PDB file of C-alpha atoms in Angstrom:
ATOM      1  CA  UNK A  15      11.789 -14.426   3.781  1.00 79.00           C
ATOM      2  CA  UNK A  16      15.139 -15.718   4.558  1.00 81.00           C
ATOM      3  CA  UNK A  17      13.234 -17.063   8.797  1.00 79.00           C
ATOM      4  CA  UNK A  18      10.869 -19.384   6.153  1.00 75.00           C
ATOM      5  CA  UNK A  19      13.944 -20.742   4.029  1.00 75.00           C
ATOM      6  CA  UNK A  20      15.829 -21.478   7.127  1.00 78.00           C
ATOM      7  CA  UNK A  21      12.887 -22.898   9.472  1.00 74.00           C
ATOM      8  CA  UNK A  22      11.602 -25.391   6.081  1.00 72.00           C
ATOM      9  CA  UNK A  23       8.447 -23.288   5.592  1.00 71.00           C
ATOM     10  CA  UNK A  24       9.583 -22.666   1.977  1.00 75.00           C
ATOM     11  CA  UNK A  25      12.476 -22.864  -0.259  1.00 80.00           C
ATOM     12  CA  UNK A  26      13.741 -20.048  -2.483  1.00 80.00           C
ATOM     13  CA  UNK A  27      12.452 -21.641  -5.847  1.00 83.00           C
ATOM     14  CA  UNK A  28       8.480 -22.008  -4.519  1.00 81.00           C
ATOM     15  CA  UNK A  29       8.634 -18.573  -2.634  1.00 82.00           C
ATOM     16  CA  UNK A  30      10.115 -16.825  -6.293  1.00 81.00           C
ATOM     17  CA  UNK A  31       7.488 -18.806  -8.022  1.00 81.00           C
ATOM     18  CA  UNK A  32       4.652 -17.810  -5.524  1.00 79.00           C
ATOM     19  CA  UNK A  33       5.722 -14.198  -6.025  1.00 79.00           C
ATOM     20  CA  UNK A  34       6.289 -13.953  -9.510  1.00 80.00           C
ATOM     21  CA  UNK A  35       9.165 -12.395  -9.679  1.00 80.00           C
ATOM     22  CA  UNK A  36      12.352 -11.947 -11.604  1.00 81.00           C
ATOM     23  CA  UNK A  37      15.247 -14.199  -9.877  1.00 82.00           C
ATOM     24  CA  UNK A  38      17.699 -11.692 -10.546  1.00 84.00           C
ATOM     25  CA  UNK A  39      15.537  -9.267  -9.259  1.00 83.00           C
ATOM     26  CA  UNK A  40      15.289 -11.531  -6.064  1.00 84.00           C
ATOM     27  CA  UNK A  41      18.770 -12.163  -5.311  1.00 84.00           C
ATOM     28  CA  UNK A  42      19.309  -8.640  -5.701  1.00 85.00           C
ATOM     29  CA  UNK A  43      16.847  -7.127  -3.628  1.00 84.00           C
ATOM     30  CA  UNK A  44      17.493 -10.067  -0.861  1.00 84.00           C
ATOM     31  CA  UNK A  45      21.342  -9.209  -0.786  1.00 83.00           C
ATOM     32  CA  UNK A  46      22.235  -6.677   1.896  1.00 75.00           C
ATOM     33  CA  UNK A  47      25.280  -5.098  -0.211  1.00 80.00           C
ATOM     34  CA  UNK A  48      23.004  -3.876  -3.037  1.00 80.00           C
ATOM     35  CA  UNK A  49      21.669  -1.388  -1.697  1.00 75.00           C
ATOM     36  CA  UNK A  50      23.581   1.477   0.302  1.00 72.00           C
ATOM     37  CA  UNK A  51      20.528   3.783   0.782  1.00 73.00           C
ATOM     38  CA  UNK A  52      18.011   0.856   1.845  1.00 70.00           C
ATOM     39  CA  UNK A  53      14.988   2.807   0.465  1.00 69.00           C
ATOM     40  CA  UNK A  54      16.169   2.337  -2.859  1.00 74.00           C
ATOM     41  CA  UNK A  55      15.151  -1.105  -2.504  1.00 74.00           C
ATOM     42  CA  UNK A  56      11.367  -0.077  -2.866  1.00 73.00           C
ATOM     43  CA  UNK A  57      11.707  -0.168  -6.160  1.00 74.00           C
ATOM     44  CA  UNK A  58      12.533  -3.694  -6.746  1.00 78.00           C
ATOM     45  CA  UNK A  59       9.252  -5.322  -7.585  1.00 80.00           C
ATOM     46  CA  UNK A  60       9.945  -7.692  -4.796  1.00 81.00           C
ATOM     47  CA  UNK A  61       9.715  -5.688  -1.667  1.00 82.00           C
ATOM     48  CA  UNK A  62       5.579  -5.197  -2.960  1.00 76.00           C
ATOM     49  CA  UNK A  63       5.280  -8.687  -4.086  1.00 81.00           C
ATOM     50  CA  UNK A  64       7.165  -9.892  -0.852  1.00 81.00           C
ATOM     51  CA  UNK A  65       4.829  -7.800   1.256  1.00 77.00           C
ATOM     52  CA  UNK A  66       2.155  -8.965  -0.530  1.00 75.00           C
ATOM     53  CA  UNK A  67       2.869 -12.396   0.106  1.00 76.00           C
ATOM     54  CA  UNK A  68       3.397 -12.438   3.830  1.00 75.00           C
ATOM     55  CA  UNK A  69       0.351 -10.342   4.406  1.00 73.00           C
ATOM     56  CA  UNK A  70      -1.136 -13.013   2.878  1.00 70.00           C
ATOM     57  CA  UNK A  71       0.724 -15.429   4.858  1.00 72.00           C
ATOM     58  CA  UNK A  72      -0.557 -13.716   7.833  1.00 69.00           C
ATOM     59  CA  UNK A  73      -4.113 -13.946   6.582  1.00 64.00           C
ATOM     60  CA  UNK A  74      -4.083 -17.896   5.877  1.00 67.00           C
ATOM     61  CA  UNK A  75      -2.952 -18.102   9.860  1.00 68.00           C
ATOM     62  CA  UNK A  76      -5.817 -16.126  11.174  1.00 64.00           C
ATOM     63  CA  UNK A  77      -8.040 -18.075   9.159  1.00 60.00           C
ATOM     64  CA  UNK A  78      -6.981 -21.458  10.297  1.00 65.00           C
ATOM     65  CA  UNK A  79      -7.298 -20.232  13.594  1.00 64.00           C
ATOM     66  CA  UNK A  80     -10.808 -19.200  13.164  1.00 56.00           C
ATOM     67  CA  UNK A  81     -11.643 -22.491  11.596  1.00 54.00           C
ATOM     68  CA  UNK A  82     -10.341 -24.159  14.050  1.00 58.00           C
ATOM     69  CA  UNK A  83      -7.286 -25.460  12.566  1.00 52.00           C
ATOM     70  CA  UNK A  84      -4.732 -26.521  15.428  1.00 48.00           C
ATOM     71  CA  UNK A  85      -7.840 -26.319  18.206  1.00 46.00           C
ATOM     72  CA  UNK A  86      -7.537 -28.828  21.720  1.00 46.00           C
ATOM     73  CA  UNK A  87     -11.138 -29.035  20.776  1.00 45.00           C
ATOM     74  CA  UNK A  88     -12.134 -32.566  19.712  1.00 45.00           C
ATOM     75  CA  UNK A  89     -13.801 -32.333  16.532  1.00 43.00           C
ATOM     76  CA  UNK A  90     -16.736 -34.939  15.796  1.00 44.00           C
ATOM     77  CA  UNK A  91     -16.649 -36.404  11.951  1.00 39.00           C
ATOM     78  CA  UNK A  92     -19.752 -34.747  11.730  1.00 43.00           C
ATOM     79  CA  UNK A  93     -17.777 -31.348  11.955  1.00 39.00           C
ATOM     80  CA  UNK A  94     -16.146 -32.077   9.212  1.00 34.00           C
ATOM     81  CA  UNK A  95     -18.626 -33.932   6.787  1.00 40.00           C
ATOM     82  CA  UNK A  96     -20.406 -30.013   7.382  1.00 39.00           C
ATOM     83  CA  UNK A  97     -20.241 -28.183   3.930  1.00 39.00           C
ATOM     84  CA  UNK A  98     -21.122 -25.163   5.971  1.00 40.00           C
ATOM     85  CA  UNK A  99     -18.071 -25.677   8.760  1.00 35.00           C
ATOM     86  CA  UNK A 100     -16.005 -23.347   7.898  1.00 40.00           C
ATOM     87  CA  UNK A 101     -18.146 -20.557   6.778  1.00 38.00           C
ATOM     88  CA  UNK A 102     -19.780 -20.832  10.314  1.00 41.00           C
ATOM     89  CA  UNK A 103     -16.533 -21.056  12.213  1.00 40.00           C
ATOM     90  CA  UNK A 104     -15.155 -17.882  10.506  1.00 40.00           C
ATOM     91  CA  UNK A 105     -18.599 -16.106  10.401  1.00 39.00           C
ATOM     92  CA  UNK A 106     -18.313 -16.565  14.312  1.00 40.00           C
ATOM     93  CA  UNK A 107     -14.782 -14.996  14.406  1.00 43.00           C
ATOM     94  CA  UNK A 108     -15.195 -12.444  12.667  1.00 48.00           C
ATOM     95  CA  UNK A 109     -19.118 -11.153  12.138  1.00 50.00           C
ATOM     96  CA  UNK A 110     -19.806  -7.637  12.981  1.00 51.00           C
ATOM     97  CA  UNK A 111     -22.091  -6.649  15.344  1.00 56.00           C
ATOM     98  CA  UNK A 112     -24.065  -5.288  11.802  1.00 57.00           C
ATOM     99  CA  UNK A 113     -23.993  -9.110  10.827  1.00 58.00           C
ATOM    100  CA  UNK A 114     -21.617  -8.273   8.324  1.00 61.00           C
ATOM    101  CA  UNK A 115     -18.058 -10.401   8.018  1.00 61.00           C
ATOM    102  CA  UNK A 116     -15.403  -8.590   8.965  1.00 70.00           C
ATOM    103  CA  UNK A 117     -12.180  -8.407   7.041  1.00 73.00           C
ATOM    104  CA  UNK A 118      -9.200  -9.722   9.271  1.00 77.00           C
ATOM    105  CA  UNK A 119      -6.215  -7.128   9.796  1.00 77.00           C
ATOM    106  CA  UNK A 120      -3.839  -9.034   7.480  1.00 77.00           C
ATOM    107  CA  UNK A 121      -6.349  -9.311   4.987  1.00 80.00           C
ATOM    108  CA  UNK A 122      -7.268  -5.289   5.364  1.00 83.00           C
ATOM    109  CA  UNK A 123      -3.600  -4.414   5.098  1.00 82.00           C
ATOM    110  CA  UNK A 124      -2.398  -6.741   2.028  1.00 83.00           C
ATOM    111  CA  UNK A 125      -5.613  -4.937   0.266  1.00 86.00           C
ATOM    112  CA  UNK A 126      -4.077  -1.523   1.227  1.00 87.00           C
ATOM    113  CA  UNK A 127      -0.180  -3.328  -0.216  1.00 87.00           C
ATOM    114  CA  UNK A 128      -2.321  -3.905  -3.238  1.00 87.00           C
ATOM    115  CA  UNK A 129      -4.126  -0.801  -4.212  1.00 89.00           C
ATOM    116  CA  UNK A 130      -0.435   1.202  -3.470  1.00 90.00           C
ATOM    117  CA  UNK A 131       1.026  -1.199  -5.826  1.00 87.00           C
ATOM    118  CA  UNK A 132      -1.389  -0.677  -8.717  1.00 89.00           C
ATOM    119  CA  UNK A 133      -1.475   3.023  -8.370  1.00 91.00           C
ATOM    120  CA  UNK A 134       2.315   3.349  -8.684  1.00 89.00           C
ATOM    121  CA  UNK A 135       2.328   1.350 -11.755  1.00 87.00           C
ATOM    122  CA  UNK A 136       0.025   4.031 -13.842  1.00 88.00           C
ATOM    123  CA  UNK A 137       1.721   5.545 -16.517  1.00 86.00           C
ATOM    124  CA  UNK A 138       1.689   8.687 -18.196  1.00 86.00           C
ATOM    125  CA  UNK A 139       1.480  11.351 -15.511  1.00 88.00           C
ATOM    126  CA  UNK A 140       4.194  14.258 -16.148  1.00 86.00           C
ATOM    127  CA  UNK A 141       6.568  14.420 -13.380  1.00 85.00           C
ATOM    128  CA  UNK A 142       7.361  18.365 -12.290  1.00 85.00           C
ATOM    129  CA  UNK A 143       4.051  20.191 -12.953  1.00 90.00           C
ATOM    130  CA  UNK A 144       1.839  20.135 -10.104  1.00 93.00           C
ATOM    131  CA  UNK A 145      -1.862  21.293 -10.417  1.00 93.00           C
ATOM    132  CA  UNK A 146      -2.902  21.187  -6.867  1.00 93.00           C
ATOM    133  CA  UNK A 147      -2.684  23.203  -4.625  1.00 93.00           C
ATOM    134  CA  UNK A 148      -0.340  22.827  -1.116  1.00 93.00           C
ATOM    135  CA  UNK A 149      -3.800  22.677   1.016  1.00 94.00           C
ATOM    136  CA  UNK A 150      -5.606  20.946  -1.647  1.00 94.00           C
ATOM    137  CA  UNK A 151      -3.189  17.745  -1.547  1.00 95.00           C
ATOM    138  CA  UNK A 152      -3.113  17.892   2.487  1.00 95.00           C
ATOM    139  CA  UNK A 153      -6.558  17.045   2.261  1.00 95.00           C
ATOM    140  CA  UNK A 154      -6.297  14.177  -0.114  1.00 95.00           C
ATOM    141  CA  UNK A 155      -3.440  12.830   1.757  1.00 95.00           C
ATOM    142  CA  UNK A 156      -5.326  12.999   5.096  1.00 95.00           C
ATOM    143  CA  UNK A 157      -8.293  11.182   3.552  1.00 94.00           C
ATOM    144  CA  UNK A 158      -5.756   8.307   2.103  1.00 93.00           C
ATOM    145  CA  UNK A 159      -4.528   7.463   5.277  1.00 93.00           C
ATOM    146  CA  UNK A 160      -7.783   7.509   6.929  1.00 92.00           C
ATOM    147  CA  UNK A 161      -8.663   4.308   4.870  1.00 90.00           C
ATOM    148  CA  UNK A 162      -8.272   0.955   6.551  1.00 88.00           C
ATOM    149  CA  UNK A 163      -5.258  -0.474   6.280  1.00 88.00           C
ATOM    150  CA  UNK A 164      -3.103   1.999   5.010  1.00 89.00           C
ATOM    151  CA  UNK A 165      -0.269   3.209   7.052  1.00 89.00           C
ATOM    152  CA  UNK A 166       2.342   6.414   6.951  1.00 90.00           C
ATOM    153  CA  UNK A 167       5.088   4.110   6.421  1.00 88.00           C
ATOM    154  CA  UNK A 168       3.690   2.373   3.224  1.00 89.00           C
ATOM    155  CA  UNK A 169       2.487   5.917   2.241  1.00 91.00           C
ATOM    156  CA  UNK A 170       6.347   6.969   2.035  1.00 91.00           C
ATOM    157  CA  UNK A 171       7.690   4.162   0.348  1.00 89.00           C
ATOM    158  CA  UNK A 172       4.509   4.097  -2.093  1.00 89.00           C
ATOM    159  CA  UNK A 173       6.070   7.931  -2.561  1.00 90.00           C
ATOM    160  CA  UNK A 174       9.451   7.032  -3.395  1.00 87.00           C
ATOM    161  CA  UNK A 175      10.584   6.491   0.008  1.00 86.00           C
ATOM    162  CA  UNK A 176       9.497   9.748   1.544  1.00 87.00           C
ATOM    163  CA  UNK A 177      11.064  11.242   4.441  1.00 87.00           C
ATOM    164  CA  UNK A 178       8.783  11.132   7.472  1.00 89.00           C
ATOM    165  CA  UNK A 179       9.964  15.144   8.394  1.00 90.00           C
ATOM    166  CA  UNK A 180       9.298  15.782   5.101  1.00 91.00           C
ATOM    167  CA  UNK A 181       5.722  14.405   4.858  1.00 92.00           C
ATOM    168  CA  UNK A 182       4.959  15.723   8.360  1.00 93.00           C
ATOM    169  CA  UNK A 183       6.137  19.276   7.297  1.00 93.00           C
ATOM    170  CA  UNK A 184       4.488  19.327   4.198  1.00 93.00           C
ATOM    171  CA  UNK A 185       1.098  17.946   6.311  1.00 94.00           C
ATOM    172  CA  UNK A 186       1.365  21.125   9.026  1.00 93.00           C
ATOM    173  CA  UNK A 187       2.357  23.913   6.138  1.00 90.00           C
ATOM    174  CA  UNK A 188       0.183  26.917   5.340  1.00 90.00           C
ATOM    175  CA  UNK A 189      -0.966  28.105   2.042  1.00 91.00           C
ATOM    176  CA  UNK A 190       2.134  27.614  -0.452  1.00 91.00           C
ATOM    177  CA  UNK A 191       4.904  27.603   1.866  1.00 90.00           C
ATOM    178  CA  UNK A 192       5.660  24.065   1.742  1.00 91.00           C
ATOM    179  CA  UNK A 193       5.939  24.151  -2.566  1.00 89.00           C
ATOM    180  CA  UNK A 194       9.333  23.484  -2.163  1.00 90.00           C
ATOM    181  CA  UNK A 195       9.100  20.021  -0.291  1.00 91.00           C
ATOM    182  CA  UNK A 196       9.703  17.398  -2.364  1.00 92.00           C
ATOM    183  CA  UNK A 197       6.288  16.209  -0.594  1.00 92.00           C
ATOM    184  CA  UNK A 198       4.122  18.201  -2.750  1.00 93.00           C
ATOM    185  CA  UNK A 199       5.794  16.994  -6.261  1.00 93.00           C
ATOM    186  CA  UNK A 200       5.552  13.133  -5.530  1.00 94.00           C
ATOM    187  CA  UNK A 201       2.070  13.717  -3.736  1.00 94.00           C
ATOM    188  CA  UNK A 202       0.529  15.564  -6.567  1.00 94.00           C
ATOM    189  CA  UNK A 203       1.437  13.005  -9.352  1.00 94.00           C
ATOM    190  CA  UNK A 204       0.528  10.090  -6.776  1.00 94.00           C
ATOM    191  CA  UNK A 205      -3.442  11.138  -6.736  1.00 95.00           C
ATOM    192  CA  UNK A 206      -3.105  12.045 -10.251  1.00 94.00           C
ATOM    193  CA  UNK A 207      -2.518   8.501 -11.115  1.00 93.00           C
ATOM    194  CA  UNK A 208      -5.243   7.521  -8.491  1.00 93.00           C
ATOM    195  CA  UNK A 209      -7.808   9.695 -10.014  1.00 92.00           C
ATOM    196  CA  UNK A 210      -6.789   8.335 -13.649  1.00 92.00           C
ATOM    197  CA  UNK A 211      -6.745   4.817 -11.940  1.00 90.00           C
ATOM    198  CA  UNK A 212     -10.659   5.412 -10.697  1.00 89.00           C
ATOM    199  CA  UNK A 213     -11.232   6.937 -13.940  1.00 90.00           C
ATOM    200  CA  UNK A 214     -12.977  10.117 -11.625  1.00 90.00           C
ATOM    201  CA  UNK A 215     -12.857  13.616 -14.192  1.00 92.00           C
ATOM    202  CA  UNK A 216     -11.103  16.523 -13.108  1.00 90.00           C
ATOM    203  CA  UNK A 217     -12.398  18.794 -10.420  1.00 90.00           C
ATOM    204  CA  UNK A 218     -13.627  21.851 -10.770  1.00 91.00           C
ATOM    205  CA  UNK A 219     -11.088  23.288  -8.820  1.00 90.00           C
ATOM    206  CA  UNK A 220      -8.269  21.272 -10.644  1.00 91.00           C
ATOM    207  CA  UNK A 221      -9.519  23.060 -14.042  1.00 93.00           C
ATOM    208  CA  UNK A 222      -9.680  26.623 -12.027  1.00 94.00           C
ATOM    209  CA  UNK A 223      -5.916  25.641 -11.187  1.00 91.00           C
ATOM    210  CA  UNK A 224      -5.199  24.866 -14.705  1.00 93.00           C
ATOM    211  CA  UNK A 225      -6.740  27.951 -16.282  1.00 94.00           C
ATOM    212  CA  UNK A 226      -4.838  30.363 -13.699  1.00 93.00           C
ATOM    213  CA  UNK A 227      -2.003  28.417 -13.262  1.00 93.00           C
ATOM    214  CA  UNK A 228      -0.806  26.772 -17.328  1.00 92.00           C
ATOM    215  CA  UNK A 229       2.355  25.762 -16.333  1.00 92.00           C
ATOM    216  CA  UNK A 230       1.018  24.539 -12.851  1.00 91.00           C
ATOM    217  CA  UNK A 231       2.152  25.764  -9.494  1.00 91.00           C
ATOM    218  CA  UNK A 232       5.341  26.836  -8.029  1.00 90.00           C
ATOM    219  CA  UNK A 233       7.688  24.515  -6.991  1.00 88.00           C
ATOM    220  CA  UNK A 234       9.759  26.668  -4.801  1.00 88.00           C
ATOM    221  CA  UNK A 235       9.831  27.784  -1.889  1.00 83.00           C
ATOM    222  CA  UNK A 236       8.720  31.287  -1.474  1.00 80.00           C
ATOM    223  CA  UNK A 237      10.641  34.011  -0.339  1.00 77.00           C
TER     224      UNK A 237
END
């Protein structure tokens, strides 16, 4: 943010505006002193909308690149006075060998930004009663990250600003003996709000875990 204020790109008014944000909420999250742990600053609705925004940045580039924009190429009028130019320029760039058009990175990855933001803002899921099992959110964890776009580190922030040892501890634990990682509390109420989010019904193993478990699992480590 502050490389496009001082290089002209933007000015501090159009990127707020652009964003959506709070200003107070800007000039605190963009000054340095305000936070002393620096993943508290997660939870200033401008590090998503900020990430948002130059992922989208990003995206614009590629596309002008595919279209030609900027090209040594001399372009006839003809090029231009095409309705269909730039849907053939970027269909060349970036169809699949399926004929399908590809998403470009930037646009995969601000989609990813997206869906983390939205599923942090559900309400209404009770922090500090887990109904999942250790295994049972290992596997739903593993399957998030498989999806394109989404990355470890956004993950941990999307998680509070997880620990990386404690996410990879949690991710090689057996059975229960990881219930007392902080992991498996912010993980389980994470895919709760996904699954409300989707509007999917509880799994049959979910109401097994319910029915044997009332007050849900653990959250200790055992002995």
């Amino acid at each position: 943010i502050d490389q496009c204020k001082a290089n002209g790109t933007s000015n501090q008014t159009r990127i707020i505006e652009q964003m959506g944000v709070n200003p107070n909420s800007f000039r605190k999250f963009m000054d340095p002193s305000t936070y002393v742990n620096q993943w508290n600053a997660t939870t200033n609705g401008t590090y998503w909308e900020a990430s948002k925004l130059l992922a989208k940045v990003a995206y614009e580039k590629e596309l002008a690149k595919a279209t030609g924009s900027g090209s040594k190429r001399k372009s006839t009028r003809d090029d231009y006075d095409s309705d269909d130019y730039d849907v053939q320029a970027v269909t060349k760039r970036y169809k699949s060998n399926s004929g399908e058009i590809k998403k470009t990175h930037a646009e995969v990855q601000l989609e990813a930004l997206t869906l983390l933001r939205t599923i942090t803002s559900v309400e209404g899921v009770p922090d500090g009663i887990v109904y999942d099992s250790c295994p049972e959110l290992v596997k739903k964890i593993k399957a998030f990250l498989a999806r394109d776009g989404m990355t470890k580190s956004n993950f941990m922030l999307a998680l509070g600003g997880l620990n990386s040892n404690s996410l990879n501890t949690f991710l090689a634990g057996k059975r229960q003996d990881q219930a007392g990682n902080v992991t498996y509390r912010r993980a389980y109420v994470f895919f709760e709000k996904l699954r409300i989010l989707e509007g999917k019904p509880k799994s049959s193993a979910r109401i097994g875990n319910e029915i044997e478990h009332p007050y849900g699992f653990s959250l200790e480590k055992p002995r």
